[in-house]
Amino acid sequence: MKKTAIITGASRGIGMQTAKTLAEKEVQIIAIARSKKPLRNLEQINPDLITAVPTDLTDEESVNDLVLLLEQNYDGIDILINNAGALINKPFEDLTLDDWRSQIESNLITAVHITQRLLNSFNKNSHVVNISSMGGYQGSAKFPGLAAYSASKGALSILSECLATELSNHSISVNALCLGAVQTGMLEEAFPGFEAPVSASEMGTYISEFALTGHSFYNGKILPVSLTDPE
Ligand SMILES: NC(=O)c1ccc[n+]([C@@H]2O[C@H](COP(=O)([O-])OP(=O)(O)OC[C@H]3O[C@@H](n4cnc5c(N)ncnc54)[C@H](OP(=O)(O)O)[C@@H]3O)[C@@H](O)[C@H]2O)c1
């Protein structure tokens, strides 16, 4: 039977590439993001396998609608990739409390909320992959300007360890991948001119393989995926 995967943040960058690669592997994809047009374009690549569900993950009603749609139309979920995220690059002294709240909301609470709401929809032997960052990896060199981003990703990393313990009785594995720099819109906007050693397509291929097979080897692990430290 075909596997079903939910990928958040699939309108561009790493999430879009992961969705494309998983669809090439015959996985049924539910692609989530706020921007409708790029999601629809993604869906057009393989309408039999990719379903775009525009959703703002910070909006409870929007998430309610998503959960209802999943419950009514799918037998169960095998893979959840919590990839949606945002990055604010500002010196610590300039970060407002609203910046902090928004980073925690975008990078932690959205993953908490959707994972919790989908608990009853996971099939046996399912895999939750949380996309964290080298900034959220203990002991990595840290970039100035990324305190709120890195702290929110650090929380997502530790959440993955906690959920692996709590969800083992649901037969759900949970891992965090701490990515180094990947060439995407997020990176270009935060660090104009910086050239990452890995493309979004290469990382999408890696993540899709990990989502399908990584839980046979890892559970509750925070794994660095980086050629260099900190990039
Ligand atoms: N690129 C890197 O170097 C790098 C390194 C380490 C970790 N990461 C992590 O990898 C993940 C993907 O990064 P990326 O570089 O591909 O970023 P990106 O190009 O900016 O993509 C982020 C995705 O998240 C979606 N998103 C953001 N807020 C959302 C919300 N409230 N509801 C639904 N979707 C939302 C965006 O879509 P909409 O705007 O359409 O909603 C977009 O599809 C992120 O979690 C990022 O922190 C990236």
CSV table of C-alpha atoms and ligand atoms in Angstrom, one decimal:
chain,number,residue,atom,x,y,z
A,1,MET,CA,0.0,0.0,0.0
A,2,LYS,CA,1.2,3.6,-0.8
A,3,LYS,CA,2.6,5.5,2.1
A,4,THR,CA,1.1,8.9,3.0
A,5,ALA,CA,3.3,11.9,4.0
A,6,ILE,CA,2.4,15.4,5.2
A,7,ILE,CA,5.1,18.0,4.4
A,8,THR,CA,4.8,21.4,5.9
A,9,GLY,CA,6.5,24.4,4.2
A,10,ALA,CA,6.1,22.8,0.8
A,11,SER,CA,5.5,26.0,-1.2
A,12,ARG,CA,9.3,26.5,-1.8
A,13,GLY,CA,12.8,25.5,-0.8
A,14,ILE,CA,13.6,22.3,1.0
A,15,GLY,CA,9.9,21.4,1.7
A,16,MET,CA,9.0,21.6,-2.0
A,17,GLN,CA,12.0,19.6,-3.1
A,18,THR,CA,11.2,16.9,-0.4
A,19,ALA,CA,7.6,16.7,-1.6
A,20,LYS,CA,8.7,16.3,-5.3
A,21,THR,CA,11.2,13.5,-4.4
A,22,LEU,CA,8.8,11.6,-2.2
A,23,ALA,CA,6.1,11.8,-4.9
A,24,GLU,CA,8.7,10.3,-7.4
A,25,LYS,CA,9.0,7.4,-4.9
A,26,GLU,CA,5.2,6.9,-5.1
A,27,VAL,CA,4.4,8.4,-1.8
A,28,GLN,CA,1.0,10.2,-1.4
A,29,ILE,CA,1.8,13.8,-0.5
A,30,ILE,CA,-0.2,16.3,1.4
A,31,ALA,CA,1.6,19.6,0.8
A,32,ILE,CA,1.1,22.4,3.3
A,33,ALA,CA,2.0,26.1,3.3
A,34,ARG,CA,0.2,29.5,3.2
A,35,SER,CA,1.0,30.5,-0.4
A,36,LYS,CA,-1.7,29.0,-2.7
A,37,LYS,CA,-0.1,29.5,-6.1
A,38,PRO,CA,3.2,27.7,-5.6
A,39,LEU,CA,1.4,24.9,-3.8
A,40,ARG,CA,-1.0,24.5,-6.8
A,41,ASN,CA,2.0,24.4,-9.2
A,42,LEU,CA,3.5,21.7,-7.1
A,43,GLU,CA,0.3,19.7,-7.2
A,44,GLN,CA,0.2,20.0,-11.0
A,45,ILE,CA,3.5,18.0,-11.2
A,46,ASN,CA,1.7,14.9,-10.1
A,47,PRO,CA,-2.0,15.5,-9.3
A,48,ASP,CA,-2.6,11.8,-8.6
A,49,LEU,CA,0.0,11.8,-5.8
A,50,ILE,CA,0.3,15.4,-4.6
A,51,THR,CA,-2.6,17.3,-2.8
A,52,ALA,CA,-2.1,20.9,-1.9
A,53,VAL,CA,-3.8,22.0,1.2
A,54,PRO,CA,-3.1,25.7,1.8
A,55,THR,CA,-2.9,26.2,5.6
A,56,ASP,CA,-1.5,28.8,8.0
A,57,LEU,CA,-0.1,26.6,10.7
A,58,THR,CA,-0.2,29.5,13.2
A,59,ASP,CA,-4.0,29.7,12.8
A,60,GLU,CA,-6.0,27.2,14.9
A,61,GLU,CA,-9.0,27.3,12.6
A,62,SER,CA,-6.9,26.6,9.5
A,63,VAL,CA,-5.3,23.7,11.3
A,64,ASN,CA,-8.8,22.4,12.4
A,65,ASP,CA,-9.9,22.4,8.7
A,66,LEU,CA,-6.7,20.5,7.7
A,67,VAL,CA,-7.2,17.8,10.4
A,68,LEU,CA,-10.8,17.3,9.3
A,69,LEU,CA,-9.8,17.0,5.7
A,70,LEU,CA,-7.2,14.4,6.6
A,71,GLU,CA,-9.5,12.4,8.8
A,72,GLN,CA,-12.2,12.4,6.1
A,73,ASN,CA,-10.0,11.6,3.0
A,74,TYR,CA,-7.0,9.5,4.2
A,75,ASP,CA,-6.7,6.1,5.8
A,76,GLY,CA,-3.8,7.3,8.0
A,77,ILE,CA,-0.5,9.0,8.0
A,78,ASP,CA,2.9,7.4,7.8
A,79,ILE,CA,5.2,10.4,7.7
A,80,LEU,CA,5.0,13.9,9.0
A,81,ILE,CA,7.8,16.3,8.1
A,82,ASN,CA,7.6,19.4,10.2
A,83,ASN,CA,9.7,21.6,7.8
A,84,ALA,CA,7.8,24.9,7.8
A,85,GLY,CA,9.8,27.6,9.5
A,86,ALA,CA,10.9,31.3,9.5
A,87,LEU,CA,14.1,33.1,10.3
A,88,ILE,CA,14.6,36.5,11.8
A,89,ASN,CA,18.2,37.7,11.6
A,90,LYS,CA,18.7,40.5,14.1
A,91,PRO,CA,21.3,41.3,16.8
A,92,PHE,CA,20.1,40.3,20.3
A,93,GLU,CA,19.7,43.9,21.4
A,94,ASP,CA,17.3,44.7,18.6
A,95,LEU,CA,15.1,41.5,18.9
A,96,THR,CA,11.7,42.5,20.2
A,97,LEU,CA,9.6,40.3,22.4
A,98,ASP,CA,7.2,40.0,19.4
A,99,ASP,CA,10.2,38.7,17.3
A,100,TRP,CA,10.9,36.1,20.0
A,101,ARG,CA,7.2,35.1,20.1
A,102,SER,CA,6.9,34.9,16.4
A,103,GLN,CA,10.1,32.7,16.1
A,104,ILE,CA,8.8,30.3,18.8
A,105,GLU,CA,5.4,30.3,17.1
A,106,SER,CA,6.7,29.6,13.6
A,107,ASN,CA,9.5,27.1,14.5
A,108,LEU,CA,8.2,25.3,17.6
A,109,ILE,CA,4.4,25.8,18.3
A,110,THR,CA,3.3,25.0,14.7
A,111,ALA,CA,5.1,21.6,14.9
A,112,VAL,CA,3.7,20.9,18.4
A,113,HIS,CA,0.2,21.8,17.3
A,114,ILE,CA,0.0,19.8,14.1
A,115,THR,CA,1.8,16.7,15.6
A,116,GLN,CA,-0.6,16.7,18.6
A,117,ARG,CA,-3.7,17.1,16.5
A,118,LEU,CA,-2.7,14.3,14.2
A,119,LEU,CA,-1.8,11.8,16.9
A,120,ASN,CA,-4.9,9.6,16.3
A,121,SER,CA,-4.2,9.6,12.5
A,122,PHE,CA,-0.8,8.1,12.5
A,123,ASN,CA,-0.4,4.5,11.2
A,124,LYS,CA,1.8,2.0,13.0
A,125,ASN,CA,5.5,2.4,12.4
A,126,SER,CA,5.1,6.1,11.4
A,127,HIS,CA,7.9,8.7,11.4
A,128,VAL,CA,7.8,12.3,12.5
A,129,VAL,CA,10.8,14.3,11.1
A,130,ASN,CA,11.4,17.7,12.6
A,131,ILE,CA,13.5,20.0,10.5
A,132,SER,CA,15.8,21.8,12.9
A,133,SER,CA,19.1,23.7,12.3
A,134,MET,CA,22.7,23.4,13.2
A,135,GLY,CA,22.0,26.6,15.2
A,136,GLY,CA,19.7,24.4,17.4
A,137,TYR,CA,22.4,21.8,17.9
A,138,GLN,CA,24.2,21.8,21.2
A,139,GLY,CA,27.9,22.7,20.9
A,140,SER,CA,27.8,24.0,17.3
A,141,ALA,CA,29.4,27.3,16.6
A,142,LYS,CA,26.7,30.0,16.7
A,143,PHE,CA,26.0,32.8,14.2
A,144,PRO,CA,25.4,36.4,15.6
A,145,GLY,CA,21.9,37.5,14.8
A,146,LEU,CA,20.3,34.1,15.1
A,147,ALA,CA,19.6,34.0,18.9
A,148,ALA,CA,15.8,33.7,18.5
A,149,TYR,CA,15.9,31.4,15.5
A,150,SER,CA,18.5,29.1,17.0
A,151,ALA,CA,16.8,29.0,20.4
A,152,SER,CA,13.5,28.1,18.7
A,153,LYS,CA,15.2,25.3,16.7
A,154,GLY,CA,17.0,24.1,19.8
A,155,ALA,CA,13.6,23.7,21.5
A,156,LEU,CA,12.3,21.8,18.4
A,157,SER,CA,15.3,19.5,18.7
A,158,ILE,CA,14.7,18.7,22.3
A,159,LEU,CA,10.9,18.3,21.6
A,160,SER,CA,11.9,15.5,19.3
A,161,GLU,CA,13.7,13.6,22.1
A,162,CYS,CA,10.7,14.1,24.4
A,163,LEU,CA,8.1,13.0,21.8
A,164,ALA,CA,10.1,9.9,20.9
A,165,THR,CA,9.7,8.8,24.5
A,166,GLU,CA,6.1,9.7,24.9
A,167,LEU,CA,4.9,8.4,21.5
A,168,SER,CA,6.7,5.1,21.5
A,169,ASN,CA,3.5,3.5,22.8
A,170,HIS,CA,1.7,4.9,19.7
A,171,SER,CA,4.5,3.2,17.6
A,172,ILE,CA,5.6,6.6,16.3
A,173,SER,CA,9.3,7.4,15.9
A,174,VAL,CA,10.5,11.0,16.1
A,175,ASN,CA,13.8,12.4,15.0
A,176,ALA,CA,15.2,15.9,14.4
A,177,LEU,CA,17.5,16.7,11.5
A,178,CYS,CA,19.7,19.8,12.2
A,179,LEU,CA,20.5,21.1,8.8
A,180,GLY,CA,23.5,23.2,7.8
A,181,ALA,CA,23.3,25.9,5.2
A,182,VAL,CA,21.1,25.0,2.2
A,183,GLN,CA,20.6,27.3,-0.9
A,184,THR,CA,17.0,28.5,-0.5
A,185,GLY,CA,14.9,31.7,-0.4
A,186,MET,CA,15.2,31.7,3.4
A,187,LEU,CA,19.0,31.6,3.3
A,188,GLU,CA,19.2,34.2,0.5
A,189,GLU,CA,16.9,36.6,2.4
A,190,ALA,CA,18.8,36.2,5.7
A,191,PHE,CA,22.3,36.2,4.2
A,192,PRO,CA,22.4,37.8,0.8
A,193,GLY,CA,25.3,36.6,-1.3
A,194,PHE,CA,26.1,33.6,0.9
A,195,GLU,CA,26.6,30.4,-1.1
A,196,ALA,CA,25.6,27.2,0.6
A,197,PRO,CA,27.4,24.0,-0.2
A,198,VAL,CA,24.1,22.1,-0.6
A,199,SER,CA,21.1,22.7,-2.9
A,200,ALA,CA,17.5,22.5,-1.9
A,201,SER,CA,17.0,19.6,-4.3
A,202,GLU,CA,20.0,17.6,-2.7
A,203,MET,CA,18.7,18.2,0.8
A,204,GLY,CA,15.1,17.2,-0.3
A,205,THR,CA,16.5,14.0,-1.6
A,206,TYR,CA,18.3,13.3,1.6
A,207,ILE,CA,15.3,14.2,3.8
A,208,SER,CA,12.9,12.0,1.7
A,209,GLU,CA,15.1,9.0,2.1
A,210,PHE,CA,15.5,9.6,5.8
A,211,ALA,CA,11.8,10.0,6.3
A,212,LEU,CA,11.2,6.7,4.6
A,213,THR,CA,13.9,4.6,6.3
A,214,GLY,CA,15.6,6.6,9.1
A,215,HIS,CA,13.2,5.4,11.8
A,216,SER,CA,14.5,1.8,11.3
A,217,PHE,CA,17.8,3.1,12.6
A,218,TYR,CA,17.1,6.2,14.8
A,219,ASN,CA,14.5,7.3,17.3
A,220,GLY,CA,14.6,10.3,19.5
A,221,LYS,CA,17.8,11.4,17.9
A,222,ILE,CA,19.0,15.0,17.1
A,223,LEU,CA,21.2,14.5,14.0
A,224,PRO,CA,23.5,17.1,12.4
A,225,VAL,CA,23.3,17.2,8.6
A,226,SER,CA,26.1,19.5,7.8
A,227,LEU,CA,29.3,19.4,5.8
A,228,THR,CA,30.9,22.1,8.0
A,229,ASP,CA,30.3,23.6,11.4
A,230,PRO,CA,28.4,26.0,11.7
A,231,GLU,CA,27.3,26.2,8.1
B,1,LIG,N1,18.0,26.9,4.2
B,1,LIG,C1,18.8,26.7,5.2
B,1,LIG,O1,20.0,27.0,5.1
B,1,LIG,C2,18.3,26.0,6.4
B,1,LIG,C3,19.3,25.6,7.4
B,1,LIG,C4,18.9,25.0,8.5
B,1,LIG,C5,17.5,24.7,8.7
B,1,LIG,N2,16.6,25.1,7.8
B,1,LIG,C6,15.2,24.8,8.0
B,1,LIG,O2,14.7,24.1,7.0
B,1,LIG,C7,13.3,24.4,6.8
B,1,LIG,C8,13.0,24.8,5.4
B,1,LIG,O3,13.8,26.0,5.1
B,1,LIG,P1,13.9,26.7,3.7
B,1,LIG,O4,15.3,27.2,3.6
B,1,LIG,O5,13.4,25.8,2.6
B,1,LIG,O6,12.9,27.9,3.9
B,1,LIG,P2,11.9,28.7,3.0
B,1,LIG,O7,12.4,28.6,1.6
B,1,LIG,O8,11.7,30.0,3.6
B,1,LIG,O9,10.6,27.8,3.2
B,1,LIG,C9,9.9,27.9,4.4
B,1,LIG,C10,8.5,27.2,4.1
B,1,LIG,O10,7.8,27.3,5.4
B,1,LIG,C11,6.5,27.8,5.0
B,1,LIG,N3,5.8,28.4,6.2
B,1,LIG,C12,6.4,29.4,6.9
B,1,LIG,N4,5.5,29.7,7.9
B,1,LIG,C13,4.4,29.0,7.7
B,1,LIG,C14,3.1,28.9,8.3
B,1,LIG,N5,2.8,29.7,9.4
B,1,LIG,N6,2.2,28.0,7.9
B,1,LIG,C15,2.5,27.2,6.8
B,1,LIG,N7,3.7,27.2,6.2
B,1,LIG,C16,4.6,28.1,6.6
B,1,LIG,C17,6.7,28.7,3.8
B,1,LIG,O11,5.5,28.8,3.0
B,1,LIG,P3,4.5,30.0,3.0
B,1,LIG,O12,5.3,31.3,3.2
B,1,LIG,O13,3.9,29.9,1.7
B,1,LIG,O14,3.6,29.7,4.1
B,1,LIG,C18,7.7,27.9,3.0
B,1,LIG,O15,7.1,26.9,2.2
B,1,LIG,C19,13.0,25.5,7.8
B,1,LIG,O16,12.4,25.0,9.0
B,1,LIG,C20,14.3,26.1,8.1
B,1,LIG,O17,14.4,26.7,9.4
B,1,LIG,C21,17.0,25.7,6.6
